Amino acid sequence: VVPKDGMAFVGTATDQVVVDGTGHENAFHGTAADVVIGQMAFDGFDNSGGTSRQEQAPIRGTPGLWQGVRGAMATNWLISDVVSENNYASGLFLGEHWTVRNSVFRNNGVTGIGGNLIVGGLIENNIIHGNGAQQASGAATNGGGIKVTQAGTSAAPVVVRNNELYGNEEIAIWCDLGCGGFQVLDNYIHDHRSQAVMFELSNNLVVRGNTILRSNTWTDFLGDFNAAAVTVGEARDALIESNRID
């Protein structure tokens, strides 16, 4: 489906409306504004654009794989009460100023939620777990729980708030390669072998009020940055306060 502005696609429940993605790249994509998608499940979208594949997702805010341009992608979508699981690459690939809430993203190959070149956005009250087991190596393919790049500005940050993340391969929440505004607030992040929060080659970070337990439990300290539960690498203007890290 390529929605038009203002369309809504709302099912009855995630166990009653299940979109089978076998042989398909996505269920919804494009550049429309003010679209609502809710109360349905997406399972097993497995058609992809090759090795650098993390933009493949059942819901994607760009006109095509690797065709996102800041200011020219889907805006102001509301994704609520969905389940996205067992997809080849990502559970969801963001457009600009999206709200993603009350949903479950699990067991997706590269990342639960991804995004690139986006401004604004709110990710809240979701459960994100078991993602990243099939990611390839390299800067253009790695993931985990949430992985966004070149995301946010100081005036319109990407906000990740009140989510539970656990058991994702490698990093739970990751903003990389020129992010300009990113906030990680009041999340429960637990049981990761690598970082709970990674902020890399970027600026304007806030990490506040999170509970981070049993993250960075790996024992190979020759990995990137000698990883910590919260790692700020080659970045500036980061405020980290009032978290419990244990």
Short mmCIF file of C-alpha atoms in Angstrom, two decimals:
data_model
loop_
_atom_site.label_atom_id
_atom_site.label_comp_id
_atom_site.label_asym_id
_atom_site.label_seq_id
_atom_site.Cartn_x
_atom_site.Cartn_y
_atom_site.Cartn_z
CA VAL A 1 0.00 0.00 0.00
CA VAL A 2 1.20 3.53 -0.82
CA PRO A 3 -1.05 5.72 1.35
CA LYS A 4 -2.34 9.14 0.45
CA ASP A 5 -2.31 12.02 2.93
CA GLY A 6 -4.57 11.53 5.93
CA MET A 7 -5.44 7.87 5.36
CA ALA A 8 -5.95 5.49 8.30
CA PHE A 9 -5.45 1.71 8.37
CA VAL A 10 -6.70 0.33 11.67
CA GLY A 11 -7.43 -3.33 12.35
CA THR A 12 -9.33 -4.95 15.17
CA ALA A 13 -6.42 -6.55 17.09
CA THR A 14 -2.90 -7.82 16.49
CA ASP A 15 -4.03 -11.45 16.84
CA GLN A 16 -6.90 -10.96 14.38
CA VAL A 17 -5.29 -8.92 11.58
CA VAL A 18 -1.93 -10.44 10.60
CA VAL A 19 -0.19 -9.31 7.42
CA ASP A 20 2.00 -12.13 6.05
CA GLY A 21 5.09 -10.69 4.43
CA THR A 22 6.42 -13.77 2.69
CA GLY A 23 7.94 -12.69 -0.62
CA HIS A 24 7.26 -9.00 0.01
CA GLU A 25 9.46 -6.02 0.81
CA ASN A 26 6.89 -3.97 2.77
CA ALA A 27 3.21 -3.44 3.54
CA PHE A 28 3.20 0.39 3.68
CA HIS A 29 5.65 2.94 2.30
CA GLY A 30 5.80 6.28 0.55
CA THR A 31 5.93 10.01 1.28
CA ALA A 32 2.39 10.81 2.46
CA ALA A 33 1.60 12.92 5.53
CA ASP A 34 -0.63 12.25 8.55
CA VAL A 35 -1.17 8.50 8.09
CA VAL A 36 -2.39 6.24 10.92
CA ILE A 37 -1.57 2.50 11.13
CA GLY A 38 -2.73 0.48 14.10
CA GLN A 39 -4.03 -2.70 15.69
CA MET A 40 -2.48 -5.22 13.31
CA ALA A 41 0.57 -7.48 13.11
CA PHE A 42 3.28 -7.75 10.46
CA ASP A 43 5.17 -11.01 10.17
CA GLY A 44 7.94 -12.37 7.97
CA PHE A 45 8.62 -9.67 5.37
CA ASP A 46 11.61 -11.20 3.66
CA ASN A 47 12.17 -9.54 0.29
CA SER A 48 15.11 -7.14 0.46
CA GLY A 49 17.33 -4.79 -1.44
CA GLY A 50 20.55 -6.72 -1.09
CA THR A 51 23.35 -6.85 1.45
CA SER A 52 22.89 -3.33 2.83
CA ARG A 53 19.39 -4.16 3.78
CA GLN A 54 18.37 -2.49 7.01
CA GLU A 55 15.86 -0.16 5.30
CA GLN A 56 13.66 -3.14 4.41
CA ALA A 57 10.69 -3.12 6.80
CA PRO A 58 6.92 -3.73 6.66
CA ILE A 59 6.33 -0.02 7.38
CA ARG A 60 8.83 2.38 5.76
CA GLY A 61 8.75 6.16 5.53
CA THR A 62 10.62 6.48 2.24
CA PRO A 63 9.59 6.04 -1.41
CA GLY A 64 12.05 3.18 -1.90
CA LEU A 65 15.04 1.45 -0.39
CA TRP A 66 17.92 3.92 -0.02
CA GLN A 67 15.79 6.73 -1.44
CA GLY A 68 15.26 8.75 1.73
CA VAL A 69 15.98 12.48 1.46
CA ARG A 70 15.59 14.78 4.44
CA GLY A 71 12.45 16.86 3.97
CA ALA A 72 11.11 14.55 1.25
CA MET A 73 9.82 11.49 3.07
CA ALA A 74 6.68 10.46 4.95
CA THR A 75 5.77 12.85 7.77
CA ASN A 76 3.63 12.78 10.91
CA TRP A 77 2.60 9.13 10.80
CA LEU A 78 1.14 7.53 13.91
CA ILE A 79 2.06 3.87 14.39
CA SER A 80 0.19 2.49 17.40
CA ASP A 81 -0.63 -0.93 18.84
CA VAL A 82 1.13 -3.00 16.21
CA VAL A 83 3.36 -6.06 16.38
CA SER A 84 6.20 -6.35 13.87
CA GLU A 85 8.22 -9.55 14.08
CA ASN A 86 10.37 -12.05 12.21
CA ASN A 87 11.16 -9.65 9.38
CA TYR A 88 14.34 -10.06 7.35
CA ALA A 89 15.78 -6.67 8.26
CA SER A 90 13.83 -4.12 10.34
CA GLY A 91 10.53 -4.06 12.16
CA LEU A 92 9.93 -0.41 11.20
CA PHE A 93 11.86 2.22 9.25
CA LEU A 94 10.97 5.75 10.32
CA GLY A 95 9.94 8.81 8.37
CA GLU A 96 10.06 12.33 9.80
CA HIS A 97 8.14 13.42 12.90
CA TRP A 98 6.64 9.95 13.40
CA THR A 99 5.07 8.77 16.64
CA VAL A 100 5.51 5.06 17.39
CA ARG A 101 3.80 3.85 20.55
CA ASN A 102 2.29 0.91 22.43
CA SER A 103 3.80 -1.63 20.00
CA VAL A 104 6.06 -4.67 19.97
CA PHE A 105 9.11 -5.09 17.73
CA ARG A 106 10.76 -8.47 18.13
CA ASN A 107 13.00 -10.99 16.41
CA ASN A 108 13.76 -8.84 13.37
CA GLY A 109 17.01 -9.61 11.60
CA VAL A 110 18.82 -6.25 11.73
CA THR A 111 16.97 -3.86 14.04
CA GLY A 112 13.63 -3.39 15.74
CA ILE A 113 13.27 0.26 14.69
CA GLY A 114 15.55 2.01 12.20
CA GLY A 115 15.77 5.40 10.53
CA ASN A 116 18.06 7.64 8.50
CA LEU A 117 18.09 11.36 7.68
CA ILE A 118 15.01 11.99 9.83
CA VAL A 119 14.00 15.04 11.86
CA GLY A 120 11.81 14.76 14.94
CA GLY A 121 9.96 11.75 16.23
CA LEU A 122 8.69 10.08 19.38
CA ILE A 123 9.20 6.40 20.20
CA GLU A 124 7.35 5.59 23.43
CA ASN A 125 5.78 2.77 25.43
CA ASN A 126 7.04 0.00 23.14
CA ILE A 127 8.63 -3.37 23.84
CA ILE A 128 11.70 -4.02 21.69
CA HIS A 129 13.50 -7.32 22.10
CA GLY A 130 15.33 -10.12 20.34
CA ASN A 131 16.33 -8.04 17.32
CA GLY A 132 19.61 -8.12 15.41
CA ALA A 133 20.47 -11.81 15.27
CA GLN A 134 20.87 -11.79 11.47
CA GLN A 135 22.71 -8.51 10.97
CA ALA A 136 25.76 -8.48 8.75
CA SER A 137 28.97 -6.71 9.63
CA GLY A 138 29.85 -3.22 8.43
CA ALA A 139 28.70 0.35 8.97
CA ALA A 140 25.72 0.08 6.61
CA THR A 141 24.26 -3.13 7.97
CA ASN A 142 24.55 -3.32 11.75
CA GLY A 143 21.69 -2.77 14.15
CA GLY A 144 20.21 -4.00 17.42
CA GLY A 145 17.18 -2.64 19.23
CA ILE A 146 16.91 0.89 17.80
CA LYS A 147 19.47 2.15 15.25
CA VAL A 148 19.12 5.60 13.66
CA THR A 149 21.65 7.63 11.70
CA GLN A 150 21.84 11.33 10.78
CA ALA A 151 18.76 11.80 12.94
CA GLY A 152 17.27 14.77 14.77
CA THR A 153 18.22 18.38 15.34
CA SER A 154 18.46 20.45 18.51
CA ALA A 155 15.05 21.95 17.71
CA ALA A 156 13.45 18.66 16.61
CA PRO A 157 15.18 15.73 18.36
CA VAL A 158 14.29 12.08 18.11
CA VAL A 159 12.92 11.13 21.54
CA VAL A 160 13.00 7.54 22.85
CA ARG A 161 10.88 7.44 26.02
CA ASN A 162 9.33 4.89 28.39
CA ASN A 163 10.22 1.80 26.36
CA GLU A 164 11.44 -1.59 27.50
CA LEU A 165 14.39 -3.01 25.55
CA TYR A 166 16.02 -6.34 26.28
CA GLY A 167 17.83 -9.22 24.68
CA ASN A 168 18.73 -7.46 21.45
CA GLU A 169 21.96 -8.48 19.76
CA GLU A 170 24.68 -5.94 20.45
CA ILE A 171 23.41 -2.38 21.15
CA ALA A 172 19.98 -1.54 22.55
CA ILE A 173 19.68 2.14 21.44
CA TRP A 174 22.14 3.57 18.94
CA CYS A 175 22.37 6.99 17.25
CA ASP A 176 25.24 7.30 14.81
CA LEU A 177 26.90 9.21 11.97
CA GLY A 178 25.80 12.80 12.36
CA CYS A 179 22.81 12.74 14.68
CA GLY A 180 21.97 16.32 15.72
CA GLY A 181 19.44 15.77 18.50
CA PHE A 182 18.64 12.58 20.41
CA GLN A 183 16.99 11.98 23.79
CA VAL A 184 16.80 8.71 25.73
CA LEU A 185 14.39 9.21 28.65
CA ASP A 186 12.89 6.95 31.34
CA ASN A 187 13.45 3.64 29.54
CA TYR A 188 13.98 0.22 31.10
CA ILE A 189 16.95 -1.33 29.30
CA HIS A 190 18.22 -4.69 30.47
CA ASP A 191 20.06 -7.87 29.56
CA HIS A 192 22.26 -6.85 26.64
CA ARG A 193 25.73 -8.16 25.95
CA SER A 194 26.73 -4.78 24.53
CA GLN A 195 25.86 -1.14 25.17
CA ALA A 196 22.48 0.00 26.40
CA VAL A 197 23.00 3.40 24.74
CA MET A 198 25.55 4.24 22.05
CA PHE A 199 25.98 7.80 20.74
CA GLU A 200 28.63 8.04 18.06
CA LEU A 201 30.00 10.73 15.72
CA SER A 202 27.11 13.02 16.69
CA ASN A 203 26.04 15.91 18.93
CA ASN A 204 23.23 16.94 21.31
CA LEU A 205 22.44 13.90 23.44
CA VAL A 206 20.35 13.61 26.60
CA VAL A 207 20.24 10.34 28.59
CA ARG A 208 18.06 10.83 31.66
CA GLY A 209 15.98 8.80 34.08
CA ASN A 210 16.72 5.37 32.61
CA THR A 211 17.12 2.10 34.46
CA ILE A 212 19.93 0.11 32.83
CA LEU A 213 20.58 -3.37 34.20
CA ARG A 214 22.92 -6.12 33.02
CA SER A 215 24.02 -4.32 29.87
CA ASN A 216 27.55 -4.47 28.55
CA THR A 217 27.98 -7.94 30.02
CA TRP A 218 30.35 -9.20 27.34
CA THR A 219 33.84 -10.24 28.42
CA ASP A 220 35.81 -9.35 25.28
CA PHE A 221 37.11 -5.90 26.13
CA LEU A 222 38.98 -5.59 22.84
CA GLY A 223 35.71 -4.54 21.16
CA ASP A 224 34.85 -1.03 20.01
CA PHE A 225 35.44 1.75 22.57
CA ASN A 226 35.88 -0.70 25.45
CA ALA A 227 32.12 -0.48 25.56
CA ALA A 228 30.27 0.84 28.59
CA ALA A 229 26.59 0.62 29.47
CA VAL A 230 26.38 4.17 28.08
CA THR A 231 29.05 5.05 25.52
CA VAL A 232 29.62 8.49 23.99
CA GLY A 233 32.21 8.13 21.25
CA GLU A 234 33.67 10.89 19.06
CA ALA A 235 30.72 13.11 19.96
CA ARG A 236 29.97 16.30 21.87
CA ASP A 237 27.28 18.06 23.93
CA ALA A 238 26.06 15.02 25.85
CA LEU A 239 24.13 15.25 29.13
CA ILE A 240 23.83 12.01 31.11
CA GLU A 241 22.03 12.34 34.44
CA SER A 242 19.72 10.69 36.97
CA ASN A 243 20.03 7.17 35.59
CA ARG A 244 20.33 3.90 37.49
CA ILE A 245 23.08 1.81 35.93
CA ASP A 246 23.71 -1.52 37.63
#
